[in-house]
Every structure is written in structure tokens, then in C-alpha cells.
N, CA and C atoms as an extended XYZ file, in Angstrom:
348
Properties=species:S:1:pos:R:3:atomname:S:1:resname:S:1:resid:I:1 pbc="F F F"
N         0.777       -1.286        0.117 N   MET     1
C        -0.003       -0.057        0.181 CA  MET     1
C         1.318        1.410       -0.268 C   MET     1
N         1.804        1.261        0.837 N   GLY     2
C         2.917        2.569        0.772 CA  GLY     2
C         3.457        2.959       -0.888 C   GLY     2
N         3.674        2.146       -1.661 N   LEU     3
C         4.343        2.415       -2.298 CA  LEU     3
C         3.123        2.963       -3.652 C   LEU     3
N         1.808        2.659       -3.776 N   CYS     4
C         0.774        3.220       -4.103 CA  CYS     4
C         0.662        4.663       -3.430 C   CYS     4
N         0.632        4.869       -2.961 N   ILE     5
C         0.422        6.457       -1.792 CA  ILE     5
C         1.822        7.119       -2.500 C   ILE     5
N         2.898        6.515       -2.375 N   GLN     6
C         4.252        7.302       -2.564 CA  GLN     6
C         3.759        7.592       -4.383 C   GLN     6
N         3.827        7.027       -5.258 N   GLU     7
C         3.230        7.637       -5.942 CA  GLU     7
C         1.978        8.245       -6.526 C   GLU     7
N         1.200        8.194       -5.830 N   SER     8
C         0.118        8.525       -5.708 CA  SER     8
C         0.818       10.586       -5.690 C   SER     8
N         1.188       10.728       -4.437 N   LEU     9
C         1.557       11.944       -3.767 CA  LEU     9
C         3.008       12.312       -5.019 C   LEU     9
N         3.292       11.935       -5.324 N   VAL    10
C         4.251       12.370       -6.938 CA  VAL    10
C         3.888       12.988       -7.808 C   VAL    10
N         2.633       11.914       -7.922 N   ASN    11
C         2.300       12.199       -9.205 CA  ASN    11
C         0.839       12.956       -9.117 C   ASN    11
N         0.275       13.003       -8.245 N   GLY    12
C        -0.999       13.793       -7.668 CA  GLY    12
C        -0.446       15.239       -8.258 C   GLY    12
N        -1.733       16.230       -8.923 N   GLY    13
C        -2.030       17.497       -8.770 CA  GLY    13
C        -2.931       18.282       -8.358 C   GLY    13
N        -3.713       18.936       -8.802 N   LEU    14
C        -4.520       19.875       -8.076 CA  LEU    14
C        -6.033       18.693       -8.310 C   LEU    14
N        -6.223       18.235       -9.421 N   ALA    15
C        -7.307       17.728       -9.522 CA  ALA    15
C        -7.332       16.133       -9.000 C   ALA    15
N        -6.254       15.416       -8.497 N   SER    16
C        -5.723       14.576       -7.464 CA  SER    16
C        -6.590       15.359       -6.093 C   SER    16
N        -5.911       16.430       -5.467 N   GLU    17
C        -6.499       17.130       -4.336 CA  GLU    17
C        -8.131       17.565       -4.180 C   GLU    17
N        -8.420       17.526       -5.056 N   ALA    18
C       -10.165       17.985       -5.461 CA  ALA    18
C       -10.913       16.594       -5.056 C   ALA    18
N        -9.825       15.661       -5.405 N   THR    19
C       -11.009       14.388       -5.734 CA  THR    19
C       -10.750       13.874       -4.294 C   THR    19
N        -9.790       13.914       -3.766 N   LEU    20
C        -9.343       13.947       -2.091 CA  LEU    20
C       -10.003       14.443       -1.061 C   LEU    20
N       -10.426       15.337       -1.747 N   ARG    21
C       -10.686       16.744       -0.554 CA  ARG    21
C       -12.855       16.582       -1.088 C   ARG    21
N       -12.908       16.303       -2.197 N   GLY    22
C       -14.626       15.935       -2.126 CA  GLY    22
C       -14.670       14.589       -1.263 C   GLY    22
N       -13.942       13.362       -1.665 N   ALA    23
C       -14.144       12.336       -0.998 CA  ALA    23
C       -14.508       12.353        0.809 C   ALA    23
N       -13.197       12.671        1.042 N   PHE    24
C       -13.007       13.145        2.978 CA  PHE    24
C       -14.291       14.047        2.975 C   PHE    24
N       -14.740       15.269        2.484 N   HIS    25
C       -16.280       15.393        2.800 CA  HIS    25
C       -17.014       14.495        2.937 C   HIS    25
N       -17.427       13.640        1.607 N   LEU    26
C       -18.873       12.502        1.814 CA  LEU    26
C       -18.278       12.022        2.861 C   LEU    26
N       -17.454       11.418        3.051 N   LEU    27
C       -16.891       10.510        4.147 CA  LEU    27
C       -17.324       10.856        5.665 C   LEU    27
N       -16.517       12.469        5.755 N   GLN    28
C       -16.921       13.306        6.760 CA  GLN    28
C       -18.964       13.762        7.106 C   GLN    28
N       -19.663       13.904        6.045 N   ARG    29
C       -20.965       13.592        6.123 CA  ARG    29
C       -21.560       11.957        6.362 C   ARG    29
N       -21.417       11.573        6.499 N   MET    30
C       -20.954       10.277        7.160 CA  MET    30
C       -20.891        9.575        8.351 C   MET    30
N       -20.422       10.175        8.935 N   ASN    31
C       -20.003        9.981       10.507 CA  ASN    31
C       -21.325        9.451       11.343 C   ASN    31
N       -22.236       10.012       11.194 N   SER    32
C       -23.747        9.391       11.834 CA  SER    32
C       -23.743        7.914       11.537 C   SER    32
N       -23.021        7.460       10.270 N   GLU    33
C       -23.233        6.062       10.225 CA  GLU    33
C       -22.377        5.523       11.158 C   GLU    33
N       -21.518        5.811       11.823 N   VAL    34
C       -20.600        5.101       12.880 CA  VAL    34
C       -21.348        5.213       14.137 C   VAL    34
N       -21.259        4.107       14.571 N   SER    35
C       -22.067        4.197       16.107 CA  SER    35
C       -20.945        4.122       16.765 C   SER    35
N       -21.749        3.745       18.340 N   PHE    36
C       -20.519        4.051       19.854 CA  PHE    36
C       -19.363        2.802       19.668 C   PHE    36
N       -19.658        2.006       18.814 N   ASP    37
C       -18.708        0.309       19.390 CA  ASP    37
C       -17.979        0.599       18.138 C   ASP    37
N       -18.532        1.421       17.357 N   GLY    38
C       -17.171        1.732       15.687 CA  GLY    38
C       -17.913        1.333       14.941 C   GLY    38
N       -18.994        0.147       14.881 N   SER    39
C       -19.513       -0.680       13.659 CA  SER    39
C       -19.891        0.021       12.668 C   SER    39
N       -19.950       -0.213       11.583 N   THR    40
C       -20.324        1.301       10.265 CA  THR    40
C       -21.289        0.380        9.251 C   THR    40
N       -21.442        1.484        9.053 N   THR    41
C       -23.071        0.431        7.490 CA  THR    41
C       -22.382        0.773        6.103 C   THR    41
N       -22.938       -0.404        5.398 N   PRO    42
C       -22.567       -0.355        4.500 CA  PRO    42
C       -22.343        0.879        3.331 C   PRO    42
N       -23.380        2.190        3.674 N   ALA    43
C       -23.001        3.365        2.830 CA  ALA    43
C       -21.959        3.915        3.311 C   ALA    43
N       -21.293        3.619        5.088 N   TRP    44
C       -19.853        4.544        5.331 CA  TRP    44
C       -18.937        3.990        4.669 C   TRP    44
N       -19.026        2.227        4.510 N   ARG    45
C       -18.019        1.301        3.962 CA  ARG    45
C       -17.782        2.280        2.676 C   ARG    45
N       -18.557        2.258        2.063 N   GLU    46
C       -18.429        2.333        0.333 CA  GLU    46
C       -17.431        4.403        0.838 C   GLU    46
N       -17.915        4.935        1.391 N   GLU    47
C       -17.207        5.947        0.996 CA  GLU    47
C       -16.047        6.590        1.813 C   GLU    47
N       -15.913        5.165        2.438 N   HIS    48
C       -14.597        5.094        3.378 CA  HIS    48
C       -13.510        4.880        1.988 C   HIS    48
N       -14.396        3.525        1.370 N   ASP    49
C       -13.442        2.949        0.415 CA  ASP    49
C       -13.043        4.063       -0.602 C   ASP    49
N       -13.686        4.749       -0.687 N   ALA    50
C       -13.644        5.624       -2.122 CA  ALA    50
C       -12.744        6.985       -1.603 C   ALA    50
N       -12.450        7.070       -0.624 N   PHE    51
C       -11.582        7.899       -0.125 CA  PHE    51
C       -10.143        7.300        0.056 C   PHE    51
N        -9.763        6.139        0.328 N   HIS    52
C        -8.943        5.535        0.277 CA  HIS    52
C        -8.602        5.196       -1.169 C   HIS    52
N        -9.336        5.198       -1.984 N   GLU    53
C        -9.293        5.057       -3.389 CA  GLU    53
C        -8.919        6.644       -3.674 C   GLU    53
N        -9.408        7.604       -3.475 N   ALA    54
C        -8.955        8.773       -3.833 CA  ALA    54
C        -7.395        9.325       -3.734 C   ALA    54
N        -7.147        8.719       -2.317 N   ALA    55
C        -5.120        8.540       -1.605 CA  ALA    55
C        -4.867        8.055       -3.058 C   ALA    55
N        -4.893        7.244       -3.509 N   VAL    56
C        -4.167        6.333       -4.348 CA  VAL    56
C        -4.494        6.806       -6.000 C   VAL    56
N        -4.875        7.885       -6.290 N   ALA    57
C        -6.107        7.559       -7.595 CA  ALA    57
C        -4.681        7.806       -8.400 C   ALA    57
N        -3.772        8.754       -8.470 N   ALA    58
C        -3.218        9.079       -9.071 CA  ALA    58
C        -1.691        7.985       -9.194 C   ALA    58
N        -1.386        7.307       -8.638 N   CYS    59
C        -0.429        5.823       -9.080 CA  CYS    59
C        -1.000        5.488      -10.342 C   CYS    59
N         0.336        5.674      -11.004 N   ALA    60
C        -0.274        4.713      -12.699 CA  ALA    60
C         0.443        3.165      -12.662 C   ALA    60
N         0.564        3.246      -11.739 N   ASN    61
C         1.222        1.256      -11.787 CA  ASN    61
C        -0.171        0.669      -11.324 C   ASN    61
N        -0.806       -0.301      -12.776 N   SER    62
C        -1.909       -0.433      -12.515 CA  SER    62
C        -1.751       -2.033      -11.704 C   SER    62
N        -0.415       -2.588      -11.682 N   TRP    63
C        -0.509       -4.005      -11.130 CA  TRP    63
C        -0.618       -3.592       -9.230 C   TRP    63
N         0.596       -2.595       -9.046 N   MET    64
C         0.328       -1.914       -7.667 CA  MET    64
C        -0.977       -2.139       -7.117 C   MET    64
N        -1.457       -0.914       -7.880 N   LEU    65
C        -2.923       -0.754       -7.642 CA  LEU    65
C        -4.192       -2.176       -7.288 C   LEU    65
N        -3.768       -2.973       -8.377 N   LYS    66
C        -4.508       -4.504       -8.415 CA  LYS    66
C        -4.271       -5.090       -7.056 C   LYS    66
N        -3.074       -5.354       -6.431 N   VAL    67
C        -2.416       -5.489       -5.520 CA  VAL    67
C        -2.935       -4.723       -4.242 C   VAL    67
N        -2.976       -3.828       -4.189 N   ARG    68
C        -3.406       -2.718       -3.019 CA  ARG    68
C        -4.882       -3.038       -3.294 C   ARG    68
N        -5.635       -3.459       -4.068 N   SER    69
C        -7.076       -3.419       -4.054 CA  SER    69
C        -7.497       -4.552       -3.017 C   SER    69
N        -6.554       -6.151       -3.498 N   MET    70
C        -6.468       -7.011       -3.043 CA  MET    70
C        -6.371       -6.951       -1.325 C   MET    70
N        -5.440       -6.508       -1.207 N   LEU    71
C        -4.859       -6.211        0.486 CA  LEU    71
C        -6.103       -5.827        1.123 C   LEU    71
N        -6.609       -4.320        0.471 N   HIS    72
C        -7.629       -3.911        1.259 CA  HIS    72
C        -9.024       -4.227        1.219 C   HIS    72
N        -9.208       -5.314        0.494 N   LEU    73
C       -10.702       -6.051        0.836 CA  LEU    73
C       -10.148       -6.625        2.002 C   LEU    73
N        -8.939       -7.603        1.531 N   GLN    74
C        -8.744       -8.369        3.413 CA  GLN    74
C        -9.075       -7.572        4.467 C   GLN    74
N        -8.297       -6.575        4.390 N   ASN    75
C        -7.601       -5.849        5.431 CA  ASN    75
C        -9.124       -5.303        6.130 C   ASN    75
N       -10.146       -5.132        4.989 N   SER    76
C       -11.461       -4.116        5.408 CA  SER    76
C       -12.489       -5.801        5.965 C   SER    76
N       -12.246       -6.645        5.357 N   ARG    77
C       -12.880       -7.761        6.186 CA  ARG    77
C       -12.394       -8.130        7.241 C   ARG    77
N       -11.333       -7.942        7.864 N   TYR    78
C       -10.509       -8.353        8.960 CA  TYR    78
C       -11.231       -7.246        9.960 C   TYR    78
N       -11.129       -5.819        9.426 N   ARG    79
C       -11.650       -4.790       10.103 CA  ARG    79
C       -12.989       -4.872       10.900 C   ARG    79
N       -13.661       -5.639       10.102 N   ASN    80
C       -15.287       -5.133       10.249 CA  ASN    80
C       -15.430       -6.946       11.252 C   ASN    80
N       -14.431       -7.429       10.958 N   PHE    81
C       -14.798       -8.798       12.282 CA  PHE    81
C       -13.924       -8.734       13.083 C   PHE    81
N       -12.805       -7.894       13.276 N   SER    82
C       -12.332       -7.547       14.908 CA  SER    82
C       -12.458       -6.052       15.390 C   SER    82
N       -13.557       -5.597       15.117 N   ILE    83
C       -14.131       -4.356       15.990 CA  ILE    83
C       -14.880       -4.893       16.953 C   ILE    83
N       -15.605       -5.602       16.541 N   PHE    84
C       -16.640       -6.332       17.481 CA  PHE    84
C       -15.339       -7.149       18.800 C   PHE    84
N       -14.378       -7.111       18.627 N   LEU    85
C       -13.274       -7.503       19.523 CA  LEU    85
C       -12.630       -6.645       20.304 C   LEU    85
N       -12.942       -5.822       20.196 N   THR    86
C       -12.005       -4.575       20.854 CA  THR    86
C       -12.755       -3.676       21.923 C   THR    86
N       -12.568       -3.042       22.509 N   SER    87
C       -13.061       -2.040       23.285 CA  SER    87
C       -12.626       -0.602       23.361 C   SER    87
N       -11.254       -0.719       22.703 N   LYS    88
C       -10.882        0.505       21.936 CA  LYS    88
C       -11.722        1.656       21.297 C   LYS    88
N       -11.860        3.056       21.778 N   SER    89
C       -12.566        3.991       21.000 CA  SER    89
C       -11.814        4.674       20.196 C   SER    89
N       -12.548        4.564       18.598 N   LEU    90
C       -11.809        4.974       17.513 CA  LEU    90
C       -12.609        6.110       17.305 C   LEU    90
N       -11.520        6.887       16.918 N   ASN    91
C       -11.769        8.962       16.301 CA  ASN    91
C       -11.743        8.555       15.067 C   ASN    91
N       -12.503        8.076       14.359 N   LEU    92
C       -12.707        7.726       12.525 CA  LEU    92
C       -12.474        8.673       12.211 C   LEU    92
N       -13.190       10.254       12.401 N   GLU    93
C       -13.054       11.366       11.851 CA  GLU    93
C       -11.432       12.140       11.717 C   GLU    93
N       -10.690       11.854       13.064 N   SER    94
C        -9.527       12.564       13.300 CA  SER    94
C        -8.259       11.816       12.843 C   SER    94
N        -8.670       10.164       12.571 N   GLN    95
C        -7.764        9.593       11.884 CA  GLN    95
C        -7.507       10.026       10.392 C   GLN    95
N        -9.160       10.197        9.315 N   HIS    96
C        -9.057       10.173        8.338 CA  HIS    96
C        -8.587       11.951        8.034 C   HIS    96
N        -9.059       12.966        8.925 N   ARG    97
C        -8.758       14.403        8.517 CA  ARG    97
C        -7.171       14.455        8.351 C   ARG    97
N        -6.748       13.778        9.840 N   ALA    98
C        -4.818       13.726        9.626 CA  ALA    98
C        -4.491       12.831        8.318 C   ALA    98
N        -5.013       11.880        7.858 N   LEU    99
C        -4.396       11.185        6.614 CA  LEU    99
C        -4.450       12.236        5.236 C   LEU    99
N        -5.691       13.256        5.382 N   LEU   100
C        -6.083       14.026        4.369 CA  LEU   100
C        -5.238       15.045        4.352 C   LEU   100
N        -4.700       15.739        5.690 N   GLU   101
C        -3.782       16.863        5.708 CA  GLU   101
C        -2.473       16.737        5.368 C   GLU   101
N        -1.913       15.191        5.760 N   ALA   102
C        -0.672       14.799        5.341 CA  ALA   102
C        -0.689       14.193        3.880 C   ALA   102
N        -1.460       14.381        3.186 N   THR   103
C        -1.388       13.782        2.025 CA  THR   103
C        -1.019       14.777        0.916 C   THR   103
N        -2.449       15.953        1.400 N   LEU   104
C        -2.383       16.925        0.888 CA  LEU   104
C        -0.615       17.796        1.098 C   LEU   104
N        -0.636       17.220        1.983 N   ALA   105
C         0.821       18.497        2.231 CA  ALA   105
C         2.363       17.526        1.499 C   ALA   105
N         1.601       16.506        0.941 N   ARG   106
C         2.820       15.643        0.455 CA  ARG   106
C         3.644       15.077        1.330 C   ARG   106
N         3.385       14.740        2.116 N   ASP   107
C         4.068       14.193        3.631 CA  ASP   107
C         4.035       12.683        3.663 C   ASP   107
N         5.232       12.061        2.626 N   ILE   108
C         4.847       10.265        2.248 CA  ILE   108
C         5.097        9.876        3.669 C   ILE   108
N         6.537        9.893        4.520 N   GLU   109
C         6.348        9.130        5.331 CA  GLU   109
C         5.266        9.661        6.420 C   GLU   109
N         4.676       10.409        6.473 N   LYS   110
C         3.713       10.475        7.705 CA  LYS   110
C         2.251       10.085        6.974 C   LYS   110
N         2.172       10.051        5.404 N   THR   111
C         1.168        9.379        5.052 CA  THR   111
C         1.256        7.665        5.223 C   THR   111
N         2.121        7.569        4.886 N   CYS   112
C         2.514        5.969        4.763 CA  CYS   112
C         2.371        5.543        6.460 C   CYS   112
N         2.833        6.178        6.878 N   SER   113
C         2.483        5.621        8.853 CA  SER   113
C         1.174        5.904        9.235 C   SER   113
N         0.272        6.993        8.300 N   LEU   114
C        -0.939        6.835        8.927 CA  LEU   114
C        -1.887        5.826        8.303 C   LEU   114
N        -1.517        5.721        7.179 N   MET   115
C        -2.194        4.416        6.391 CA  MET   115
C        -1.886        2.908        6.996 C   MET   115
N        -0.836        2.920        8.144 N   THR   116
C        -0.633        0.975        8.504 CA  THR   116
C        -1.765        1.038        9.397 C   THR   116
């Protein structure tokens, strides 16, 4: 995943930034779809996936994007299952805002660390 975001940050321009900001806005509007225990609705997960897709959209390597997509799908399945096994409270909005800000700043190291 780190390679896709790195390439996207290097290649992305204003259109990429606008897409990412739009995806973040839609995700933020869906915060009411996240329950107190961290479980989410299918609509929220769709916007969440769109936000992460926007973050790597400027990556030109289709093979890396395919591998990233498979890993993201597996991670989503694990996350959806494991959320009920933890009592840790998640602040998803602040996590995604930090990711947005690091990406817009083109801070590769910070963006990669936030994605893991």
C-alpha cells in the first residue's frame, strides 16, 4: 500500500487534491453512520473505500493498484470482524482528517505511517 500512496503523492496534482477533498467531505458527512462501538454501515464503508481510493488515484502502476485493492479488501474484512473484539474507542474522523492533511502536504512518510 505504501508504494501506491508514494507514487500517488509524487504524481498527483490539483485534480487529485480536489478528488481527495471531495471524498473526505462525503466521508465526513457519513459520520452519523458510525455507531458508538465503531461499527459502520455499508454506506459509510462505501465512502470510506472511496476516500482511500482517492488517496492513491494518481498512482499510475495498475499492477500495484490491483495488489493494493486485494489487500484493502482483505483488511476491510478483518477490520469489520475484529471491531467487535476490541473495546478501544476509535476517532475515525480525526484519523481520516490527519490522513487528508498529510496527503495534501505530500508528506510521504507521515501519510504512509497513517495508512498502516
